[in-house]
């Protein structure tokens, strides 16, 4: 059995050197472990993990024909919302032939949204591993008072043809966060609906932004079990060996 390990870390791009262990018994029985550590972004900016690169890596792993499954080793607080759709496009592709599992130390917010679409979610321990933070938020920083103290007045100028340009931002400058909350609410409902569709057993309280550690995450319907990464690898290896035994009648048991 071949084990290939890739590491995608926030703050650097690309995959780290791969580790190989064991031996390859049959074509197509290898397992890839892709470690995701840090904030998720769609592209290579903000020193996050670019999910467009992740998808490219997953497609390369699958198209090689060498892999039975891939495990996403996730330790991420989430990230920007646009990081999610590229991965969901891959995971929901009906032509996908490789199974993808989640092994989680931390999968919050956008990271959990992605994990919810994998073929199984396993927490690595019952001490610190957690899932959840199903919800949306944004930062708004108004530096106008600071600049005014420095004697600097900043004026934004818009033509009559663009009355709605940056309308939400301009409303927030006046203390009205309603437009931003409306956008966040729409995204939050999509997030909740997505999780509910993938995990119908999830409890209502798990969809309100809280986080759940270990056994509590399982009880909330957000994970399938507690299993260290090494144990999950062994479990998937056993599945691959069983499949190969059934598909290769000349193998001696």
XYZ file of N, CA, C and O in Angstrom, residues 3 19 29 32 37 46 52 59 86 99 110-111 118 128 145 149 181 185 196 212 218 220 222 236:
96
model
N 1.425 5.232 0.509
C 0.871 6.384 1.215
C 1.622 7.626 0.790
O 2.835 7.710 0.950
N 5.891 12.214 1.324
C 6.438 11.069 2.039
C 5.801 9.798 1.499
O 4.604 9.752 1.272
N -4.502 1.368 -5.484
C -4.819 1.135 -4.084
C -4.134 2.121 -3.151
O -4.183 1.970 -1.937
N -3.834 9.007 -0.513
C -3.177 10.300 -0.403
C -3.712 11.013 0.830
O -4.911 10.977 1.114
N -3.516 23.327 6.586
C -3.216 23.983 7.854
C -3.251 25.489 7.685
O -2.365 26.081 7.071
N -3.296 36.873 0.381
C -3.564 36.949 1.812
C -2.871 35.824 2.574
O -3.212 35.476 3.676
N -8.278 26.786 -5.054
C -8.167 26.461 -6.473
C -6.984 25.529 -6.700
O -7.035 24.619 -7.540
N -7.628 16.748 -8.351
C -7.902 16.216 -9.686
C -6.690 15.458 -10.235
O -6.835 14.426 -10.902
N -15.092 26.352 -5.247
C -14.259 25.484 -6.093
C -14.164 24.061 -5.576
O -14.174 23.104 -6.364
N -12.834 8.489 -3.567
C -13.487 8.902 -2.336
C -12.589 9.861 -1.574
O -11.360 9.752 -1.607
N -15.803 27.982 6.970
C -15.614 27.539 5.588
C -14.967 26.163 5.511
O -15.265 25.375 4.605
N -14.072 25.848 6.455
C -13.419 24.541 6.453
C -14.437 23.440 6.721
O -14.349 22.347 6.144
N -17.508 15.932 2.050
C -16.657 14.767 1.855
C -17.434 13.497 2.228
O -18.559 13.559 2.719
N -9.162 18.064 21.865
C -9.097 19.409 21.276
C -9.753 19.511 19.907
O -9.988 20.619 19.420
N -12.733 58.564 12.049
C -12.429 59.356 13.253
C -10.930 59.550 13.471
O -10.487 60.618 13.901
N -8.891 63.205 13.376
C -8.037 63.701 14.464
C -6.701 64.191 13.937
O -6.065 65.068 14.529
N -25.665 43.117 6.895
C -26.293 41.998 7.600
C -27.200 41.208 6.662
O -27.299 39.980 6.776
N -26.756 37.362 6.021
C -27.877 36.476 6.310
C -28.151 35.536 5.140
O -28.386 34.338 5.325
N -27.327 20.971 6.222
C -28.532 20.168 6.468
C -28.741 19.141 5.350
O -29.136 17.997 5.613
N -18.213 22.671 18.454
C -18.460 21.453 19.216
C -17.194 20.613 19.228
O -16.636 20.301 18.181
N -20.092 14.826 17.557
C -20.781 13.645 17.039
C -22.253 13.689 17.435
O -23.147 13.421 16.628
N -24.016 16.226 18.011
C -24.683 17.291 17.261
C -24.906 16.918 15.805
O -25.559 17.660 15.065
N -22.446 16.492 13.550
C -21.468 17.154 12.687
C -20.296 16.258 12.299
O -19.493 16.640 11.448
N -9.153 2.709 5.864
C -9.320 2.856 4.415
C -8.441 1.854 3.674
O -8.834 1.304 2.634
